[in-house]
Amino acid sequence: MKKDYVSIGLLGLGTVGSGVVQLVENHQDELRHQLGCGVKVKSILVRNTEKERDIQIGQTFLTSNPDDVLQDPEIDLVVEVMGGIEEAKEHITKAIQAKKHVVTANKDLIALHGPELQKSAVENGVDLFYEASVGGGIPILRGLTEGLVSDRLKKVMGIVNGTTNYILTKMEEEGQSYEDALKKAQELGFAEADPTADVEGLDAARKMAILARLAFSTSVDLDDVEVEGISKLSLEDLHYGQKLGYTMKLIGFAQVDDNKLEVSVQPTFLSKSHPLSSVKNEYNAIYVQGEAVGETMFYGPGAGSLPTATAVMADVVAVIKNLLLEVNGKSAVAPRYESVLKSPQERFGQFYFRLHLADEVGAFSQITTLFNELDISFEKILQTPLNKGELAEIIIVTHTVSLDNFQEALMKLRDLSVVKDVISYYRVEGNGDK
Amino acid sequence: MKKDYVSIGLLGLGTVGSGVVQLVENHQDELRHQLGCGVKVKSILVRNTEKERDIQIGQTFLTSNPDDVLQDPEIDLVVEVMGGIEEAKEHITKAIQAKKHVVTANKDLIALHGPELQKSAVENGVDLFYEASVGGGIPILRGLTEGLVSDRLKKVMGIVNGTTNYILTKMEEEGQSYEDALKKAQELGFAEADPTADVEGLDAARKMAILARLAFSTSVDLDDVEVEGISKLSLEDLHYGQKLGYTMKLIGFAQVDDNKLEVSVQPTFLSKSHPLSSVKNEYNAIYVQGEAVGETMFYGPGAGSLPTATAVMADVVAVIKNLLLEVNGKSAVAPRYESVLKSPQERFGQFYFRLHLADEVGAFSQITTLFNELDISFEKILQTPLNKGELAEIIIVTHTVSLDNFQEALMKLRDLSVVKDVISYYRVEGNGDK
């Protein structure tokens, strides 16, 4: 199919939408060189067409009527950057039924309804791409589905939320409290007024569901992701972690063993030699371990207007290339497996825990006896006196143990009279592949 | 086109070739799921068909006659993993003329003859892909040409040679001499018996030529790459660098400003906050800066049988997908620009240099006067007495300066009678984007 230009329609003109309009405008020559045809933003759906906006939108038509985008026969491709779930889903469904290709940056929608939308896209012979939904400007979904397509991937670990990574960096490097670091992040625009989705790990969970689906070719529901946020983290634990050679990160973790899956988002102590440990501030990175490739990592800006717009535009370019070759709707690969989640007996890891112990003869040996009986051994131990010697603060890092076994140990630990309190526990990740 | 399986032919069965055979064998189910058809290695060109080999090659036919691969009408796709230049070029040319698609891991060949081979592939309507030629298992070429396709890239910095990165890591972290670290690398198989191509930067230069072509859509000859290796590095400079907050890396550097290009490979002091500074041992990473995306980095194993084979297989999968859609030979985009190299006046950077100065009154002020006159200011200065106070060892890091200006300063410095020796100088790179 030869065209002089391809017309696209936008749903939404917020942060990412404005970036897309800017890229289409400024990089028109490059796009024409790549594609052999131009790209034009024909119409944009907005709530209020009268609102003053920062960006030049040239000849583009603003409308508050969705059908001006969704039913325009000249528009081949709809870019959804409005966010939210129900309305976005309705529009995308309508676009697909009108045989329009769809590019979306909407992680919430794809995490919840990606598989059914993908199915509908395949049935209608159109492309549905969503590179921008995970990792902002990092081309991670293409990395998984094309670059590493021939490998059998075992593990994906991601720092996929910039807000929490910024907060943790400030806490660790500058000793700021969680509240102060959050406030600073809000001032800089890295955190929203209501930060719940970020700090409680929900945003990261959505991205991990999408990553796990593509990495392991399996169906993963958002409910399959176990989630714990960072709002309860204390500076004490961060300091102890540092003493032991760890950095605290909110890690999205997805692993497959014997076709069984675990996916979680949780605060995790990373060994300082792990490639993810040097990812700081608002940056994101996704670490991927494959049987053949070993360790790889993709690093970059996880959010922001222009970075996210580059990912949207990568999808737009892919759709248009398909359009010119008349092969749209052929690239989606259905998941190979129905996901089966691991039981706690099948999940393994190292754990850090901190407890207060009566500082009396034999107290510590009760702990070691208990763990011996459960066949759990220790990699690291740190002990500090507290309260004029009445209590000892003990930090222990276990060797690899099953989650089940570790939970039993915690329960029994709490029953010991010498144990005054189990303050905290976190997952620990070692050196990566080695 | 519907097929039950696609037959491929291999040229070469060394490290990478064996990895490809293994992946095709072990991941047949995954390949069939991805492609809807199987993949079969039909024949392999080897020098000696009788040689004992470590791998199972099943029903595959070994031959020492190139035409058994290149002229077999059942073979759609030729994978060149034999290395070398002239013979490989001849075979690939023949394959392309026989309308076979080609996947190669051969950086030497692509650096030297990539553009003409690509042109011939387009003319013959076949694909020529070479993801494995740079960065082993890291899907960096796809990252540039697909993931970041819509951005205007400004700068690519790569640790693209594992041998030298391993040697530098051992020198810095364990204080080993260059010779000892090289020996250790040879024992571990990270360095070849004749390490020249690696340690003198030639291998990295080939990869940088390929990266620069794709990142900036420009013609780049191997001769355009300025090359300096690591064989003359001293532990003294590494220690001084560490004191000043730097890590020494062999950096492939490619940058475009106002459509003018510089490409080099040289030992470079990186600020410890630069994303590349934490890339250790035999690992590779490519850092990419784009106008819109900001900073991204791709990290992984730069060599090795199975990692490199995953990159080859990513290309094989791409060729077969095109084959099934009947769109081969359409994805290559010709370079947009003829490369114009920057003059030394147009190249800017920070520089570290070390000199021996007579330890007498007014000596240092002669240095500062000279640099003042040339309008070069200093970011860091470190001075240590030497030889019982007869000499002072001075290390200076300049602010950003043109290469031209810095070279003039060095020349004039050598003319000063108080300057006993200019021992060394290296490029310095700061914090990345910030």
Short mmCIF file of C-alpha atoms in Angstrom, two decimals, chain B:
data_model
loop_
_atom_site.label_atom_id
_atom_site.label_comp_id
_atom_site.label_asym_id
_atom_site.label_seq_id
_atom_site.Cartn_x
_atom_site.Cartn_y
_atom_site.Cartn_z
CA MET B 1 3.05 -18.77 2.89
CA LYS B 2 2.27 -21.85 5.02
CA LYS B 3 5.10 -24.17 5.92
CA ASP B 4 5.54 -27.07 8.25
CA TYR B 5 9.14 -26.07 8.83
CA VAL B 6 11.80 -23.75 7.51
CA SER B 7 15.22 -25.15 6.66
CA ILE B 8 18.30 -23.19 7.51
CA GLY B 9 21.92 -23.74 6.57
CA LEU B 10 24.90 -22.82 8.71
CA LEU B 11 28.29 -21.60 7.57
CA GLY B 12 30.58 -22.60 10.43
CA LEU B 13 30.17 -24.71 13.55
CA GLY B 14 32.39 -23.01 16.11
CA THR B 15 31.35 -21.40 19.39
CA VAL B 16 28.36 -19.47 18.08
CA GLY B 17 27.34 -22.07 15.50
CA SER B 18 27.17 -24.77 18.16
CA GLY B 19 25.01 -22.47 20.28
CA VAL B 20 22.62 -21.96 17.36
CA VAL B 21 22.32 -25.71 16.78
CA GLN B 22 21.62 -26.20 20.49
CA LEU B 23 18.95 -23.50 20.61
CA VAL B 24 17.18 -24.78 17.52
CA GLU B 25 17.19 -28.27 19.00
CA ASN B 26 16.18 -27.41 22.57
CA HIS B 27 13.69 -24.65 21.88
CA GLN B 28 11.86 -26.29 18.97
CA ASP B 29 8.52 -26.21 20.81
CA GLU B 30 8.85 -22.53 21.63
CA LEU B 31 9.87 -21.76 18.05
CA ARG B 32 6.88 -23.64 16.71
CA HIS B 33 4.59 -21.78 19.10
CA GLN B 34 6.03 -18.42 18.05
CA LEU B 35 6.11 -19.08 14.34
CA GLY B 36 3.45 -21.66 13.69
CA CYS B 37 6.12 -23.74 12.00
CA GLY B 38 9.29 -25.57 12.95
CA VAL B 39 12.91 -24.73 12.25
CA LYS B 40 15.42 -27.30 11.00
CA VAL B 41 19.18 -26.98 10.56
CA LYS B 42 19.55 -28.86 7.31
CA SER B 43 23.26 -28.55 6.50
CA ILE B 44 26.38 -27.05 7.98
CA LEU B 45 29.52 -26.00 6.18
CA VAL B 46 32.63 -27.04 8.12
CA ARG B 47 36.29 -27.32 7.21
CA ASN B 48 36.57 -30.89 8.36
CA THR B 49 33.52 -33.12 8.38
CA GLU B 50 35.38 -35.88 10.24
CA LYS B 51 36.37 -33.83 13.29
CA GLU B 52 34.98 -34.98 16.65
CA ARG B 53 32.58 -32.44 18.08
CA ASP B 54 31.07 -31.80 21.49
CA ILE B 55 27.55 -31.29 20.26
CA GLN B 56 24.88 -33.61 18.99
CA ILE B 57 23.99 -32.58 15.49
CA GLY B 58 21.31 -35.20 14.93
CA GLN B 59 20.25 -35.60 11.30
CA THR B 60 22.05 -32.48 10.15
CA PHE B 61 24.30 -32.90 7.18
CA LEU B 62 27.91 -31.74 7.55
CA THR B 63 29.66 -30.71 4.37
CA SER B 64 32.87 -29.06 3.30
CA ASN B 65 31.37 -27.91 0.00
CA PRO B 66 29.85 -24.39 0.35
CA ASP B 67 27.43 -25.04 -2.50
CA ASP B 68 25.68 -27.73 -0.48
CA VAL B 69 24.43 -24.87 1.67
CA LEU B 70 24.43 -21.94 -0.74
CA GLN B 71 22.79 -23.69 -3.68
CA ASP B 72 20.35 -25.98 -1.88
CA PRO B 73 16.89 -24.91 -3.04
CA GLU B 74 15.33 -26.20 0.19
CA ILE B 75 17.40 -23.82 2.31
CA ASP B 76 15.66 -20.44 2.73
CA LEU B 77 18.04 -18.91 5.20
CA VAL B 78 21.80 -19.00 5.60
CA VAL B 79 23.35 -18.30 9.00
CA GLU B 80 26.97 -17.18 8.73
CA VAL B 81 28.93 -17.89 11.91
CA MET B 82 32.31 -18.79 10.42
CA GLY B 83 34.00 -15.40 10.97
CA GLY B 84 36.77 -13.92 8.88
CA ILE B 85 36.22 -11.55 6.02
CA GLU B 86 36.93 -12.56 2.45
CA GLU B 87 35.54 -16.08 2.44
CA ALA B 88 32.50 -15.11 4.50
CA LYS B 89 31.81 -12.22 2.16
CA GLU B 90 32.01 -14.44 -0.87
CA HIS B 91 29.59 -16.97 0.61
CA ILE B 92 27.13 -14.34 1.78
CA THR B 93 27.18 -12.63 -1.59
CA LYS B 94 26.47 -15.94 -3.28
CA ALA B 95 23.66 -16.71 -0.83
CA ILE B 96 22.04 -13.33 -1.44
CA GLN B 97 22.29 -13.80 -5.20
CA ALA B 98 20.61 -17.19 -4.77
CA LYS B 99 17.76 -15.25 -3.06
CA LYS B 100 18.49 -16.66 0.35
CA HIS B 101 18.08 -14.60 3.49
CA VAL B 102 21.20 -14.13 5.56
CA VAL B 103 21.79 -13.80 9.29
CA THR B 104 25.34 -13.11 10.37
CA ALA B 105 27.20 -12.60 13.64
CA ASN B 106 30.26 -11.28 11.82
CA LYS B 107 31.14 -7.78 13.07
CA ASP B 108 34.39 -7.58 11.08
CA LEU B 109 32.54 -8.23 7.85
CA ILE B 110 29.61 -5.92 8.63
CA ALA B 111 31.89 -3.13 9.81
CA LEU B 112 33.86 -3.34 6.57
CA HIS B 113 31.28 -4.39 3.98
CA GLY B 114 27.87 -4.05 5.68
CA PRO B 115 26.52 -1.24 3.47
CA GLU B 116 27.33 -2.95 0.16
CA LEU B 117 25.97 -6.31 1.37
CA GLN B 118 22.82 -4.60 2.61
CA LYS B 119 22.38 -2.93 -0.75
CA SER B 120 22.75 -6.23 -2.53
CA ALA B 121 20.23 -7.83 -0.15
CA VAL B 122 17.65 -5.12 -0.88
CA GLU B 123 18.21 -5.52 -4.63
CA ASN B 124 17.64 -9.24 -4.32
CA GLY B 125 14.59 -8.88 -2.08
CA VAL B 126 16.12 -10.75 0.84
CA ASP B 127 16.75 -9.97 4.50
CA LEU B 128 20.25 -9.43 5.88
CA PHE B 129 20.25 -9.18 9.69
CA TYR B 130 23.22 -8.95 12.07
CA GLU B 131 21.97 -8.40 15.65
CA ALA B 132 24.68 -10.72 17.03
CA SER B 133 27.50 -8.62 15.57
CA VAL B 134 27.32 -6.10 18.43
CA GLY B 135 26.87 -6.77 22.13
CA GLY B 136 26.41 -10.56 21.98
CA GLY B 137 23.09 -11.37 23.65
CA ILE B 138 22.05 -7.73 24.13
CA PRO B 139 19.31 -6.84 21.63
CA ILE B 140 20.86 -3.44 20.99
CA LEU B 141 20.48 -3.14 17.21
CA ARG B 142 16.73 -3.76 17.48
CA GLY B 143 16.69 -1.32 20.40
CA LEU B 144 18.12 1.37 18.13
CA THR B 145 16.22 0.62 14.94
CA GLU B 146 12.84 -0.25 16.44
CA GLY B 147 12.57 0.74 20.11
CA LEU B 148 14.13 4.17 19.72
CA VAL B 149 13.24 4.59 16.04
CA SER B 150 11.17 7.74 16.57
CA ASP B 151 13.81 9.63 18.53
CA ARG B 152 16.71 11.73 17.32
CA LEU B 153 19.70 10.06 18.94
CA LYS B 154 22.65 12.24 19.96
CA LYS B 155 25.16 10.01 21.64
CA VAL B 156 26.05 6.35 21.95
CA MET B 157 28.63 5.15 24.45
CA GLY B 158 29.47 1.51 24.66
CA ILE B 159 31.44 -0.95 26.68
CA VAL B 160 31.44 -3.30 23.71
CA ASN B 161 34.45 -5.48 24.38
CA GLY B 162 34.27 -7.97 27.22
CA THR B 163 37.97 -8.85 27.24
CA THR B 164 39.14 -5.34 27.98
CA ASN B 165 36.35 -4.73 30.47
CA TYR B 166 37.38 -7.85 32.35
CA ILE B 167 41.03 -6.75 32.39
CA LEU B 168 40.18 -3.23 33.57
CA THR B 169 37.91 -4.58 36.33
CA LYS B 170 40.70 -6.84 37.63
CA MET B 171 43.22 -4.00 37.49
CA GLU B 172 40.95 -1.62 39.38
CA GLU B 173 39.38 -3.94 41.90
CA GLU B 174 42.29 -6.24 42.62
CA GLY B 175 45.24 -4.03 41.75
CA GLN B 176 46.47 -6.56 39.18
CA SER B 177 48.91 -5.37 36.54
CA TYR B 178 47.76 -5.23 32.94
CA GLU B 179 49.90 -8.27 32.12
CA ASP B 180 48.53 -10.39 34.99
CA ALA B 181 44.94 -9.44 34.26
CA LEU B 182 45.39 -10.28 30.58
CA LYS B 183 46.89 -13.65 31.49
CA LYS B 184 43.96 -14.41 33.78
CA ALA B 185 41.52 -13.41 31.02
CA GLN B 186 43.30 -15.77 28.64
CA GLU B 187 43.08 -18.63 31.16
CA LEU B 188 39.35 -18.06 31.54
CA GLY B 189 38.78 -17.93 27.79
CA PHE B 190 37.81 -14.23 27.84
CA ALA B 191 40.90 -13.32 25.80
CA GLU B 192 42.49 -14.99 22.80
CA ALA B 193 46.07 -16.17 22.54
CA ASP B 194 46.74 -13.13 20.33
CA PRO B 195 44.75 -10.46 22.16
CA THR B 196 45.67 -7.57 19.84
CA ALA B 197 42.26 -6.98 18.26
CA ASP B 198 40.67 -6.77 21.70
CA VAL B 199 43.23 -4.85 23.76
CA GLU B 200 44.10 -2.38 21.02
CA GLY B 201 40.45 -1.46 20.60
CA LEU B 202 39.98 -2.76 17.04
CA ASP B 203 37.16 -5.11 17.96
CA ALA B 204 35.35 -2.30 19.76
CA ALA B 205 35.94 0.03 16.80
CA ARG B 206 34.15 -2.37 14.45
CA LYS B 207 31.16 -2.51 16.75
CA MET B 208 31.09 1.27 17.13
CA ALA B 209 31.07 1.73 13.36
CA ILE B 210 27.98 -0.51 13.17
CA LEU B 211 26.28 1.21 16.12
CA ALA B 212 26.97 4.71 14.79
CA ARG B 213 25.52 3.85 11.39
CA LEU B 214 22.27 2.64 12.88
CA ALA B 215 21.94 5.22 15.66
CA PHE B 216 22.50 8.22 13.42
CA SER B 217 21.30 6.83 10.06
CA THR B 218 24.59 7.75 8.50
CA SER B 219 27.37 6.12 6.52
CA VAL B 220 30.34 5.40 8.77
CA ASP B 221 33.53 3.74 7.62
CA LEU B 222 35.71 1.76 9.95
CA ASP B 223 38.44 4.29 9.13
CA ASP B 224 36.28 7.04 10.59
CA VAL B 225 36.73 5.52 14.05
CA GLU B 226 39.67 6.86 16.06
CA VAL B 227 41.14 4.02 18.10
CA GLU B 228 43.25 3.74 21.22
CA GLY B 229 43.59 0.55 23.26
CA ILE B 230 44.30 -0.25 26.89
CA SER B 231 47.72 -1.90 26.65
CA LYS B 232 49.56 1.20 27.83
CA LEU B 233 47.38 1.93 30.86
CA SER B 234 49.16 2.12 34.18
CA LEU B 235 47.89 1.19 37.61
CA GLU B 236 49.01 4.64 38.80
CA ASP B 237 46.53 6.39 36.57
CA LEU B 238 43.77 4.01 37.59
CA HIS B 239 44.47 4.73 41.26
CA TYR B 240 44.54 8.47 40.76
CA GLY B 241 41.30 8.19 38.80
CA GLN B 242 39.66 6.31 41.65
CA LYS B 243 40.77 8.97 44.12
CA LEU B 244 39.06 11.55 41.94
CA GLY B 245 35.84 9.52 41.75
CA TYR B 246 36.31 7.85 38.36
CA THR B 247 36.31 4.37 36.92
CA MET B 248 38.45 3.58 33.88
CA LYS B 249 36.63 1.92 30.98
CA LEU B 250 37.40 1.34 27.32
CA ILE B 251 34.59 3.44 25.88
CA GLY B 252 33.30 3.44 22.36
CA PHE B 253 32.04 6.94 21.86
CA ALA B 254 29.85 8.21 19.03
CA GLN B 255 28.24 11.61 19.00
CA VAL B 256 26.45 13.80 16.50
CA ASP B 257 26.14 17.58 16.69
CA ASP B 258 24.77 19.67 13.83
CA ASN B 259 24.96 16.61 11.59
CA LYS B 260 28.68 16.24 12.20
CA LEU B 261 29.99 13.06 13.68
CA GLU B 262 32.76 11.81 15.91
CA VAL B 263 33.39 8.14 16.61
CA SER B 264 36.20 6.86 18.79
CA VAL B 265 37.30 4.05 21.03
CA GLN B 266 39.52 5.14 23.89
CA PRO B 267 40.28 4.52 27.56
CA THR B 268 38.03 6.96 29.40
CA PHE B 269 37.55 7.94 33.02
CA LEU B 270 33.82 7.70 33.84
CA SER B 271 32.28 9.43 36.80
CA LYS B 272 31.10 6.78 39.27
CA SER B 273 27.57 8.08 38.86
CA HIS B 274 27.55 7.34 35.13
CA PRO B 275 25.32 4.34 34.36
CA LEU B 276 28.16 2.60 32.50
CA SER B 277 30.55 2.81 35.45
CA SER B 278 28.98 -0.16 37.25
CA VAL B 279 29.35 -2.52 34.27
CA LYS B 280 31.99 -5.00 35.38
CA ASN B 281 34.00 -8.01 34.31
CA GLU B 282 33.19 -9.46 30.91
CA TYR B 283 29.80 -7.73 30.65
CA ASN B 284 28.95 -5.26 27.92
CA ALA B 285 26.57 -2.32 27.93
CA ILE B 286 25.50 0.34 25.48
CA TYR B 287 24.35 3.72 26.75
CA VAL B 288 22.19 5.73 24.35
CA GLN B 289 21.17 9.35 24.69
CA GLY B 290 18.28 10.67 22.63
CA GLU B 291 16.70 14.09 22.39
CA ALA B 292 13.32 12.81 23.53
CA VAL B 293 14.05 9.64 25.50
CA GLY B 294 16.94 11.04 27.53
CA GLU B 295 19.23 8.28 28.83
CA THR B 296 18.80 4.57 28.24
CA MET B 297 21.18 1.67 28.69
CA PHE B 298 21.21 -1.92 27.46
CA TYR B 299 23.27 -4.38 29.51
CA GLY B 300 24.20 -8.03 29.10
CA PRO B 301 26.72 -10.66 28.05
CA GLY B 302 28.76 -9.39 25.10
CA ALA B 303 29.96 -12.76 23.96
CA GLY B 304 29.68 -16.48 24.60
CA SER B 305 28.14 -19.36 22.69
CA LEU B 306 24.53 -19.34 23.90
CA PRO B 307 24.13 -15.59 24.54
CA THR B 308 25.35 -14.76 21.03
CA ALA B 309 23.22 -17.58 19.64
CA THR B 310 20.08 -15.97 21.16
CA ALA B 311 20.81 -12.86 19.10
CA VAL B 312 21.35 -14.95 15.96
CA MET B 313 18.08 -16.76 16.66
CA ALA B 314 16.21 -13.48 17.18
CA ASP B 315 17.23 -12.63 13.63
CA VAL B 316 16.30 -16.10 12.39
CA VAL B 317 12.83 -15.70 13.94
CA ALA B 318 12.46 -12.26 12.34
CA VAL B 319 13.43 -13.63 8.91
CA ILE B 320 10.99 -16.53 9.24
CA LYS B 321 8.14 -14.23 10.34
CA ASN B 322 8.82 -12.12 7.27
CA LEU B 323 8.96 -15.26 5.16
CA LEU B 324 5.56 -16.43 6.34
CA LEU B 325 4.12 -12.96 5.68
CA GLU B 326 6.04 -12.75 2.38
CA VAL B 327 7.57 -9.39 3.26
CA ASN B 328 11.30 -10.16 3.31
CA GLY B 329 13.72 -7.56 2.08
CA LYS B 330 11.50 -4.64 3.03
CA SER B 331 12.79 -3.67 6.44
CA ALA B 332 16.20 -2.21 5.63
CA VAL B 333 16.29 1.57 5.74
CA ALA B 334 19.11 3.20 3.78
CA PRO B 335 21.25 5.71 5.68
CA ARG B 336 19.88 9.23 5.55
CA TYR B 337 23.19 11.07 5.75
CA GLU B 338 26.68 10.85 4.34
CA SER B 339 28.88 11.10 7.41
CA VAL B 340 30.86 14.30 7.90
CA LEU B 341 33.45 14.06 10.65
CA LYS B 342 33.96 16.82 13.18
CA SER B 343 37.23 18.71 13.18
CA PRO B 344 39.24 18.84 16.45
CA GLN B 345 37.78 22.34 17.00
CA GLU B 346 34.30 20.83 16.96
CA ARG B 347 35.03 18.02 19.41
CA PHE B 348 34.58 18.77 23.08
CA GLY B 349 35.28 16.89 26.25
CA GLN B 350 36.82 16.93 29.68
CA PHE B 351 40.37 15.65 30.06
CA TYR B 352 42.47 14.13 32.82
CA PHE B 353 46.21 14.58 32.56
CA ARG B 354 49.17 13.74 34.75
CA LEU B 355 52.51 15.49 34.70
CA HIS B 356 55.75 15.77 36.64
CA LEU B 357 56.63 19.27 37.65
CA ALA B 358 59.79 20.70 39.20
CA ASP B 359 58.90 21.32 42.83
CA GLU B 360 59.97 24.95 42.88
CA VAL B 361 58.33 28.27 43.71
CA GLY B 362 56.12 29.50 40.89
CA ALA B 363 56.12 26.23 38.90
CA PHE B 364 52.44 25.51 39.33
CA SER B 365 51.54 29.10 38.58
CA GLN B 366 53.22 28.76 35.17
CA ILE B 367 50.79 25.93 34.47
CA THR B 368 47.73 27.88 35.53
CA THR B 369 48.86 30.91 33.53
CA LEU B 370 49.28 28.79 30.41
CA PHE B 371 45.81 27.27 30.76
CA ASN B 372 44.27 30.64 31.58
CA GLU B 373 45.67 32.04 28.36
CA LEU B 374 44.06 29.19 26.46
CA ASP B 375 40.81 29.73 28.35
CA ILE B 376 40.84 26.24 29.87
CA SER B 377 39.66 25.94 33.46
CA PHE B 378 40.17 23.10 35.92
CA GLU B 379 37.55 20.99 37.67
CA LYS B 380 39.90 18.96 39.85
CA ILE B 381 43.56 19.13 40.91
CA LEU B 382 45.56 16.58 42.85
CA GLN B 383 49.20 17.11 43.83
CA THR B 384 51.62 14.65 45.44
CA PRO B 385 55.35 15.08 46.16
CA LEU B 386 57.68 12.64 44.40
CA ASN B 387 61.41 11.75 44.68
CA LYS B 388 62.01 13.32 48.08
CA GLY B 389 60.39 16.55 47.05
CA GLU B 390 62.36 17.20 43.90
CA LEU B 391 59.33 16.67 41.74
CA ALA B 392 55.63 17.08 42.21
CA GLU B 393 53.14 14.77 40.52
CA ILE B 394 50.17 16.79 39.38
CA ILE B 395 46.85 15.43 38.14
CA ILE B 396 44.43 17.86 36.57
CA VAL B 397 40.91 17.36 35.26
CA THR B 398 39.79 20.15 32.96
CA HIS B 399 36.32 21.50 32.47
CA THR B 400 34.87 20.93 29.01
CA VAL B 401 37.28 22.10 26.32
CA SER B 402 37.73 21.57 22.59
CA LEU B 403 40.09 18.78 21.61
CA ASP B 404 42.03 21.26 19.51
CA ASN B 405 42.49 23.61 22.43
CA PHE B 406 43.50 20.80 24.76
CA GLN B 407 46.08 19.46 22.30
CA GLU B 408 47.58 22.93 21.98
CA ALA B 409 47.77 23.16 25.76
CA LEU B 410 49.57 19.81 25.94
CA MET B 411 52.11 20.93 23.37
CA LYS B 412 52.83 24.19 25.13
CA LEU B 413 52.98 22.37 28.45
CA ARG B 414 55.79 20.17 27.14
CA ASP B 415 57.73 23.31 26.19
CA LEU B 416 57.74 24.69 29.74
CA SER B 417 61.07 24.06 31.46
CA VAL B 418 59.39 23.37 34.83
CA VAL B 419 57.41 20.52 33.25
CA LYS B 420 59.62 17.43 33.41
CA ASP B 421 57.19 15.04 31.75
CA VAL B 422 53.58 14.73 30.64
CA ILE B 423 52.95 11.15 31.66
CA SER B 424 49.44 10.49 30.39
CA TYR B 425 46.10 11.99 29.47
CA TYR B 426 42.63 10.53 29.09
CA ARG B 427 39.17 11.64 28.23
CA VAL B 428 36.73 12.09 31.14
CA GLU B 429 32.96 11.59 31.06
CA GLY B 430 30.72 13.03 33.75
CA ASN B 431 27.35 11.98 35.08
CA GLY B 432 25.59 11.09 31.87
CA ASP B 433 22.61 13.24 31.10
CA LYS B 434 22.76 15.47 34.14
#
